[in-house]
Amino acid sequence: MSCSGQGLISLDEAFVAYSTVEPRVVQTLPLIQAHQHYLAQDVLSDIALPLFTQSAVDGYALKSEDINAGITEFELVGEIRAGIEEHIQIESGQCVRIFTGGKLPDSADTVARQEIVSKTNSRISLNQAIKKGVDIRYQGEELSVGAILANEGQYLKSGLVAALGMAGVKEVKVFNHPSIAVLITGDEVSQSLDNDAKVFDANSPMILTWLHERGFHTVHIEHVIDDEVILKKALANALDHYDLVVTTGGVSVGDYDLIRPVSQALGAKEIFWQVAQKPGKPIYFAEYKKQKHASYLLGLPGNPAAVFVCLEIHLSTLLKAMQGLKDPKPEWQKALLSDSVKGDSREQLLRMKLKVDEQGQLSVSKLKKQQSHMLSNLSEANVIGRIPVFNNPENSPQFIEFISL
């Protein structure tokens, strides 16, 4: 799929290329450690939920047949708290104090919440009629044994971890996280400006925090100057020891754009280079074969806005594919384009503002300062809009696709 000498590939063709990568191995992890991983198989419930029939409120457990017989006063014969197993049985005209989550006695089938009860010593009075089965959580009403709790490919966020934990799940099978190295290239990039020709490094903090937000907390990062010998050593080490190498800068056509030639001299096979998108056109993707499996190189442009867009569109897709997702491409949504944009010969990936009107209609508007070296509009941007190719202003799209940030 390399486009070297053959023109640019489309964004959708790049997504197809990512979907062909080798997924990482499957491993079994304790539930908490599996947080921010993708499930490698469905998770089934070994238990019913609730585990037992229980009270949904603080109140009094009694027999509905007594209520149907017109009995409104009951003898209080015991107490049942949540988590404490009691073996109390009630007879006609009796009740038992029960708290939320307490196990309902077999002899009771209704709970009177405490707000509708008057208590005097060891007797209670019902102040209003109630129906059989009210304020009870029945065993298995949420889940039956064998029910699917989560599906293969689902991402383990905290809510899903909690749902699995409630069902007694102790460990799950997940796709292993790829190990990642990040090489920030460029003589001009600096963490402290020691001369007037340098710029502050935005790419390393952006990429590191972006990866951290997605569960990748152990990332090797290295700054590499534009020297072929030094770059070759750093790139060889990264490709040999990591599943994925992400670089910034050095992938265009300048004299010091060394990522492509150096990586290929090391044995990397180009999958594609240059995508018909703006910003981020010179993005480079290659495979590096190891003895047991392949590692991959994703070469991003150097301008920070282009890096940001490529993280959200390209690296996100590649990481999902490496973690076993069968359909890793971005989940595009559609919205009304509320203002005009200029056409281009490439698809445009714009930082935009999404709004929802009173009728629920989604609309997006283009933010200012879209140049690839500018990041200041990220304080307002909440989506990236995908503007298709068009030349005639009369063909400007009414609706466009977007992904949320």
Coordinates of C-alpha atoms in Angstrom, one line a residue:
M1 CA 0.0 0.0 0.0
S2 CA 3.0 2.3 -0.1
C3 CA 2.3 5.5 -2.0
S4 CA 6.0 6.4 -2.6
G5 CA 5.9 7.6 -6.1
Q6 CA 2.3 6.6 -6.5
G7 CA 0.5 9.5 -5.0
L8 CA -1.3 9.8 -1.6
I9 CA -3.5 7.1 -0.1
S10 CA -6.8 8.0 1.4
L11 CA -7.7 8.1 5.1
D12 CA -9.9 5.1 4.7
E13 CA -7.1 3.1 3.1
A14 CA -4.9 4.0 6.1
F15 CA -7.5 2.5 8.4
V16 CA -7.5 -0.7 6.4
A17 CA -3.7 -0.9 6.7
Y18 CA -3.9 -0.6 10.5
S19 CA -6.5 -3.4 10.7
T20 CA -4.0 -5.9 9.3
V21 CA -1.5 -5.7 12.1
E22 CA -0.8 -8.6 14.4
P23 CA -2.7 -8.2 17.7
R24 CA -0.8 -8.5 20.9
V25 CA -1.0 -11.8 23.0
V26 CA -4.0 -12.6 25.2
Q27 CA -3.3 -12.6 28.9
T28 CA -5.4 -13.2 32.1
L29 CA -5.3 -10.3 34.5
P30 CA -6.9 -9.7 37.9
L31 CA -10.0 -7.5 37.4
I32 CA -8.4 -4.2 38.7
Q33 CA -5.2 -4.7 36.7
A34 CA -7.4 -5.2 33.6
H35 CA -8.7 -1.7 33.8
Q36 CA -8.1 0.2 30.5
H37 CA -7.6 -3.0 28.5
Y38 CA -9.8 -4.5 25.8
L39 CA -11.5 -7.8 26.6
A40 CA -10.3 -10.8 24.6
Q41 CA -13.5 -12.9 25.2
D42 CA -17.0 -12.6 26.4
V43 CA -17.5 -12.6 30.2
L44 CA -20.4 -14.7 31.5
S45 CA -21.9 -14.5 34.9
D46 CA -21.4 -17.5 37.2
I47 CA -24.0 -16.2 39.6
A48 CA -27.5 -14.7 39.7
L49 CA -28.0 -11.1 40.7
P50 CA -29.2 -10.3 43.2
L51 CA -27.7 -13.3 44.9
F52 CA -30.8 -13.7 47.0
T53 CA -34.2 -12.1 47.4
Q54 CA -33.8 -9.1 49.6
S55 CA -35.4 -5.9 50.8
A56 CA -35.1 -2.8 48.7
V57 CA -35.8 -0.4 51.6
D58 CA -35.6 0.0 55.3
G59 CA -38.9 -1.4 56.6
Y60 CA -40.8 -4.4 57.8
A61 CA -41.1 -7.9 56.2
L62 CA -44.6 -9.5 56.4
K63 CA -47.1 -11.8 54.8
S64 CA -49.3 -10.4 52.0
E65 CA -52.1 -12.8 53.0
D66 CA -52.3 -11.0 56.3
I67 CA -52.8 -7.7 54.5
N68 CA -55.4 -9.3 52.2
A69 CA -57.2 -10.5 55.3
G70 CA -57.4 -6.9 56.6
I71 CA -54.8 -7.2 59.3
T72 CA -53.1 -3.8 59.9
E73 CA -51.3 -4.4 63.2
F74 CA -48.4 -6.8 63.6
E75 CA -46.2 -8.3 66.3
L76 CA -42.5 -7.4 65.8
V77 CA -40.5 -10.7 66.3
G78 CA -36.9 -9.9 65.1
E79 CA -34.5 -7.9 63.0
I80 CA -32.6 -8.6 59.8
R81 CA -29.6 -6.5 58.8
A82 CA -27.7 -6.5 55.5
G83 CA -24.9 -9.0 55.4
I84 CA -26.1 -10.8 58.6
E85 CA -27.7 -14.1 58.0
E86 CA -30.7 -14.7 60.3
H87 CA -33.1 -17.7 60.3
I88 CA -36.3 -16.0 61.3
Q89 CA -39.7 -17.2 60.2
I90 CA -42.8 -15.3 60.8
E91 CA -46.3 -16.5 61.5
S92 CA -49.6 -14.9 60.7
G93 CA -49.9 -11.5 62.4
Q94 CA -46.1 -11.2 62.8
C95 CA -43.4 -9.1 61.1
V96 CA -39.7 -8.6 61.2
R97 CA -37.6 -5.5 61.0
I98 CA -35.5 -5.5 57.9
F99 CA -33.0 -3.1 56.4
T100 CA -32.0 -2.4 52.8
G101 CA -30.2 -5.4 51.3
G102 CA -31.3 -7.7 54.1
K103 CA -32.2 -11.3 53.1
L104 CA -36.0 -11.7 53.0
P105 CA -37.3 -14.6 55.1
D106 CA -38.9 -17.4 53.1
S107 CA -42.1 -16.9 55.1
A108 CA -42.4 -13.2 54.0
D109 CA -43.3 -11.9 50.6
T110 CA -43.9 -8.2 51.1
V111 CA -42.0 -5.2 52.7
A112 CA -43.7 -2.2 54.2
R113 CA -41.3 0.7 54.1
Q114 CA -40.8 2.4 57.4
E115 CA -42.3 5.7 56.2
I116 CA -45.8 4.1 56.1
V117 CA -45.5 2.4 59.5
S118 CA -46.1 3.5 63.1
K119 CA -44.2 1.6 65.8
T120 CA -45.1 1.2 69.5
N121 CA -42.9 -1.0 71.6
S122 CA -42.9 -4.4 69.9
R123 CA -45.9 -3.8 67.6
I124 CA -46.3 -1.9 64.3
S125 CA -49.4 -0.5 62.5
L126 CA -49.7 -0.1 58.7
N127 CA -50.9 3.4 57.8
Q128 CA -51.8 2.6 54.2
A129 CA -52.5 -0.4 52.0
I130 CA -49.7 -2.1 50.1
K131 CA -49.5 -4.7 47.4
K132 CA -47.8 -8.1 47.5
G133 CA -44.2 -8.1 46.5
V134 CA -43.7 -4.3 46.9
D135 CA -40.1 -3.1 47.7
I136 CA -38.4 -6.4 47.1
R137 CA -35.4 -7.2 45.0
Y138 CA -35.9 -10.7 43.6
Q139 CA -33.1 -13.2 43.2
G140 CA -31.8 -13.2 39.6
E141 CA -34.0 -10.2 38.5
E142 CA -30.9 -8.3 37.1
L143 CA -28.8 -11.3 35.9
S144 CA -29.3 -15.0 35.5
V145 CA -26.5 -17.5 35.7
G146 CA -24.8 -17.6 32.3
A147 CA -25.8 -14.1 31.2
I148 CA -23.3 -12.1 29.2
L149 CA -21.8 -9.4 31.4
A150 CA -19.4 -8.0 28.8
N151 CA -18.5 -8.7 25.2
E152 CA -15.2 -9.4 23.5
G153 CA -13.7 -6.1 22.4
Q154 CA -15.3 -4.0 25.1
Y155 CA -13.0 -1.5 26.8
L156 CA -12.7 -1.9 30.6
K157 CA -13.6 1.5 32.1
S158 CA -14.3 1.9 35.8
G159 CA -18.1 1.4 35.4
L160 CA -17.7 -2.0 33.6
V161 CA -15.0 -3.0 36.1
A162 CA -17.6 -2.3 38.9
A163 CA -20.3 -4.3 37.0
L164 CA -18.0 -7.3 36.7
G165 CA -16.9 -7.0 40.3
M166 CA -20.5 -7.0 41.5
A167 CA -21.0 -10.3 39.7
G168 CA -18.0 -11.8 41.5
V169 CA -15.6 -11.7 38.5
K170 CA -12.0 -12.0 39.8
E171 CA -10.1 -12.1 36.6
V172 CA -10.6 -11.6 32.8
K173 CA -8.8 -12.4 29.6
V174 CA -7.6 -9.2 27.8
F175 CA -5.3 -8.3 25.0
N176 CA -1.9 -7.2 26.2
H177 CA -0.9 -3.6 25.9
P178 CA 1.8 -3.1 23.3
S179 CA 5.0 -1.7 24.7
I180 CA 5.6 1.8 23.3
A181 CA 8.7 3.9 22.6
V182 CA 8.4 7.6 21.5
L183 CA 11.2 9.3 19.7
I184 CA 11.0 13.1 19.5
T185 CA 13.2 14.3 16.6
G186 CA 14.4 17.7 15.5
D187 CA 17.3 19.9 16.4
E188 CA 14.9 22.8 17.0
V189 CA 12.8 21.0 19.7
S190 CA 13.9 21.8 23.3
Q191 CA 12.6 21.6 26.8
S192 CA 14.5 24.9 27.6
L193 CA 15.3 27.5 25.0
D194 CA 19.1 27.8 25.0
N195 CA 19.1 29.8 21.8
D196 CA 16.7 32.0 19.8
A197 CA 16.3 29.4 17.0
K198 CA 14.6 26.7 19.2
V199 CA 11.0 26.0 20.1
F200 CA 9.5 24.6 23.2
D201 CA 8.7 20.9 23.1
A202 CA 4.9 20.3 23.0
N203 CA 5.0 16.9 21.4
S204 CA 6.5 14.8 24.2
P205 CA 4.1 16.0 27.0
M206 CA 1.2 15.8 24.5
I207 CA 1.9 12.2 23.5
L208 CA 2.8 11.0 27.0
T209 CA -0.4 12.4 28.6
W210 CA -2.5 11.2 25.6
L211 CA -1.2 7.7 26.1
H212 CA -1.6 7.9 29.9
E213 CA -5.3 8.8 29.4
R214 CA -5.7 5.5 27.5
G215 CA -4.0 3.3 30.0
F216 CA -0.4 3.3 28.7
H217 CA 1.5 4.4 31.8
T218 CA 5.0 2.9 31.0
V219 CA 6.3 4.6 27.9
H220 CA 9.9 5.1 26.8
I221 CA 10.5 8.6 25.5
E222 CA 13.7 9.9 24.0
H223 CA 14.8 13.1 22.2
V224 CA 16.9 12.6 19.1
I225 CA 18.8 15.2 17.1
D226 CA 18.8 15.2 13.3
D227 CA 22.0 13.1 13.0
E228 CA 21.8 9.9 11.0
V229 CA 24.2 7.9 13.1
I230 CA 22.5 8.9 16.4
L231 CA 19.0 8.4 14.9
K232 CA 20.0 4.9 13.6
K233 CA 21.1 3.8 17.0
A234 CA 18.1 5.1 18.8
L235 CA 15.6 3.7 16.2
A236 CA 17.3 0.3 16.1
N237 CA 17.1 0.0 19.9
A238 CA 13.4 1.1 19.9
L239 CA 12.4 -1.3 17.1
D240 CA 14.2 -4.2 18.7
H241 CA 12.8 -3.7 22.2
Y242 CA 9.3 -2.3 21.7
D243 CA 6.1 -3.4 20.0
L244 CA 5.3 0.1 18.7
V245 CA 7.6 3.0 18.0
V246 CA 6.1 6.5 17.5
T247 CA 8.2 9.3 16.1
T248 CA 7.6 13.0 15.5
G249 CA 9.3 14.9 12.8
G250 CA 11.6 13.8 10.0
V251 CA 9.0 12.1 7.8
S252 CA 8.7 14.7 5.0
V253 CA 11.0 15.3 2.0
G254 CA 13.7 17.6 3.5
D255 CA 17.4 16.9 3.7
Y256 CA 17.1 16.1 7.4
D257 CA 13.9 14.0 7.2
L258 CA 15.7 10.8 8.1
I259 CA 13.0 8.5 9.6
R260 CA 12.0 6.7 6.4
P261 CA 15.5 6.0 5.0
V262 CA 17.0 5.1 8.3
S263 CA 14.2 2.8 9.3
Q264 CA 14.3 1.1 5.9
A265 CA 18.0 0.6 6.2
L266 CA 17.4 -1.2 9.4
G267 CA 15.0 -3.5 7.7
A268 CA 11.6 -1.9 8.3
K269 CA 9.1 -2.5 5.5
E270 CA 7.1 0.6 4.4
I271 CA 3.3 0.0 4.5
F272 CA 2.4 3.5 3.5
W273 CA 3.7 7.0 3.4
Q274 CA 1.7 10.2 2.9
V275 CA -2.1 10.3 3.4
A276 CA -4.4 12.7 1.6
Q277 CA -5.3 14.6 4.7
K278 CA -4.7 18.1 6.1
P279 CA -2.9 18.4 8.5
G280 CA -0.6 15.4 8.8
K281 CA 0.0 14.5 5.1
P282 CA 3.5 13.0 5.5
I283 CA 2.5 10.3 8.1
Y284 CA 4.6 7.1 7.7
F285 CA 3.7 3.6 8.7
A286 CA 6.1 0.6 8.5
E287 CA 6.5 -2.9 9.8
Y288 CA 9.6 -4.3 11.4
K289 CA 9.8 -8.1 11.6
K290 CA 11.3 -9.7 14.8
Q291 CA 12.0 -13.3 15.4
K292 CA 8.7 -14.0 17.2
H293 CA 6.4 -11.2 16.0
A294 CA 6.3 -7.8 14.3
S295 CA 6.8 -4.4 15.7
Y296 CA 5.5 -1.2 14.0
L297 CA 6.7 2.3 13.4
L298 CA 4.3 5.2 13.1
G299 CA 6.1 8.3 11.9
L300 CA 4.1 11.5 12.7
P301 CA 4.9 15.0 11.4
G302 CA 6.7 17.4 13.6
N303 CA 4.1 20.3 13.8
P304 CA 2.2 19.8 17.1
A305 CA -1.3 20.3 15.7
A306 CA -0.6 17.7 13.0
V307 CA 0.7 15.4 15.8
F308 CA -2.5 16.0 17.8
V309 CA -4.8 15.1 14.9
C310 CA -2.7 12.1 14.0
L311 CA -2.9 10.8 17.6
E312 CA -6.7 11.0 17.6
I313 CA -7.2 9.6 14.1
H314 CA -4.3 7.3 13.4
L315 CA -2.5 6.3 16.6
S316 CA -5.9 5.6 18.2
T317 CA -6.9 3.3 15.3
L318 CA -3.5 1.5 15.3
L319 CA -3.5 0.9 19.1
K320 CA -7.0 -0.6 18.9
A321 CA -6.0 -2.9 16.1
M322 CA -2.9 -4.0 18.0
Q323 CA -5.2 -4.8 21.0
G324 CA -7.3 -7.1 18.9
L325 CA -10.3 -5.0 17.9
K326 CA -11.8 -6.3 14.7
D327 CA -13.1 -2.9 13.6
P328 CA -10.6 -0.4 15.0
K329 CA -11.4 2.6 12.8
P330 CA -12.8 5.8 14.4
E331 CA -16.4 5.9 15.4
W332 CA -17.6 8.8 13.2
Q333 CA -20.8 10.7 14.0
K334 CA -22.6 13.2 11.9
A335 CA -23.5 16.9 12.5
L336 CA -24.7 19.9 10.7
L337 CA -21.8 22.2 9.5
S338 CA -22.9 25.5 10.8
D339 CA -20.5 27.7 8.9
S340 CA -18.6 27.7 5.7
V341 CA -15.2 26.1 5.1
K342 CA -12.9 26.3 2.1
G343 CA -12.5 23.2 0.0
D344 CA -9.2 21.4 -0.5
S345 CA -7.7 18.6 -2.6
R346 CA -7.2 16.6 0.6
E347 CA -9.6 15.7 3.4
Q348 CA -9.4 18.3 6.1
L349 CA -9.3 17.3 9.8
L350 CA -10.3 20.4 11.7
R351 CA -10.5 21.2 15.3
M352 CA -14.1 22.2 15.8
K353 CA -16.7 23.1 18.4
L354 CA -19.8 20.8 18.8
K355 CA -23.1 22.3 20.0
V356 CA -26.5 20.7 20.7
D357 CA -29.6 22.9 20.2
E358 CA -32.9 22.6 22.1
Q359 CA -34.3 20.1 19.5
G360 CA -31.2 17.9 20.0
Q361 CA -29.7 18.8 16.6
L362 CA -25.9 18.5 16.6
S363 CA -23.9 21.2 14.8
V364 CA -20.2 21.9 14.5
S365 CA -18.3 25.1 13.7
K366 CA -14.7 25.6 12.7
L367 CA -12.4 27.2 15.2
K368 CA -9.8 29.8 14.2
K369 CA -6.0 29.2 14.2
Q370 CA -6.1 25.8 12.4
Q371 CA -2.4 26.0 11.2
S372 CA -0.4 22.9 12.0
H373 CA 1.9 24.7 14.3
M374 CA -0.9 26.2 16.5
L375 CA -2.5 24.5 19.5
S376 CA -4.2 27.3 21.3
N377 CA -7.7 26.4 20.0
L378 CA -7.6 23.1 21.8
S379 CA -8.9 25.0 24.9
E380 CA -12.2 25.2 22.9
A381 CA -12.2 22.2 20.6
N382 CA -14.3 19.2 21.6
V383 CA -14.4 17.4 18.3
I384 CA -12.3 16.8 15.1
G385 CA -14.4 17.3 12.0
R386 CA -13.7 15.4 8.8
I387 CA -14.3 17.7 5.8
P388 CA -14.5 15.8 2.5
V389 CA -12.7 16.9 -0.7
F390 CA -14.5 19.6 -2.7
N391 CA -13.4 22.5 -4.9
N392 CA -16.6 24.3 -5.8
P393 CA -18.0 26.4 -2.8
E394 CA -21.5 25.3 -4.0
N395 CA -20.5 21.7 -3.2
S396 CA -19.7 22.5 0.4
P397 CA -21.1 19.7 2.6
Q398 CA -24.2 20.4 4.7
F399 CA -23.4 17.6 7.2
I400 CA -19.9 16.3 8.1
E401 CA -18.5 13.4 10.2
F402 CA -16.7 14.1 13.5
I403 CA -15.2 12.3 16.4
S404 CA -15.3 13.5 20.0
L405 CA -12.2 14.6 21.9

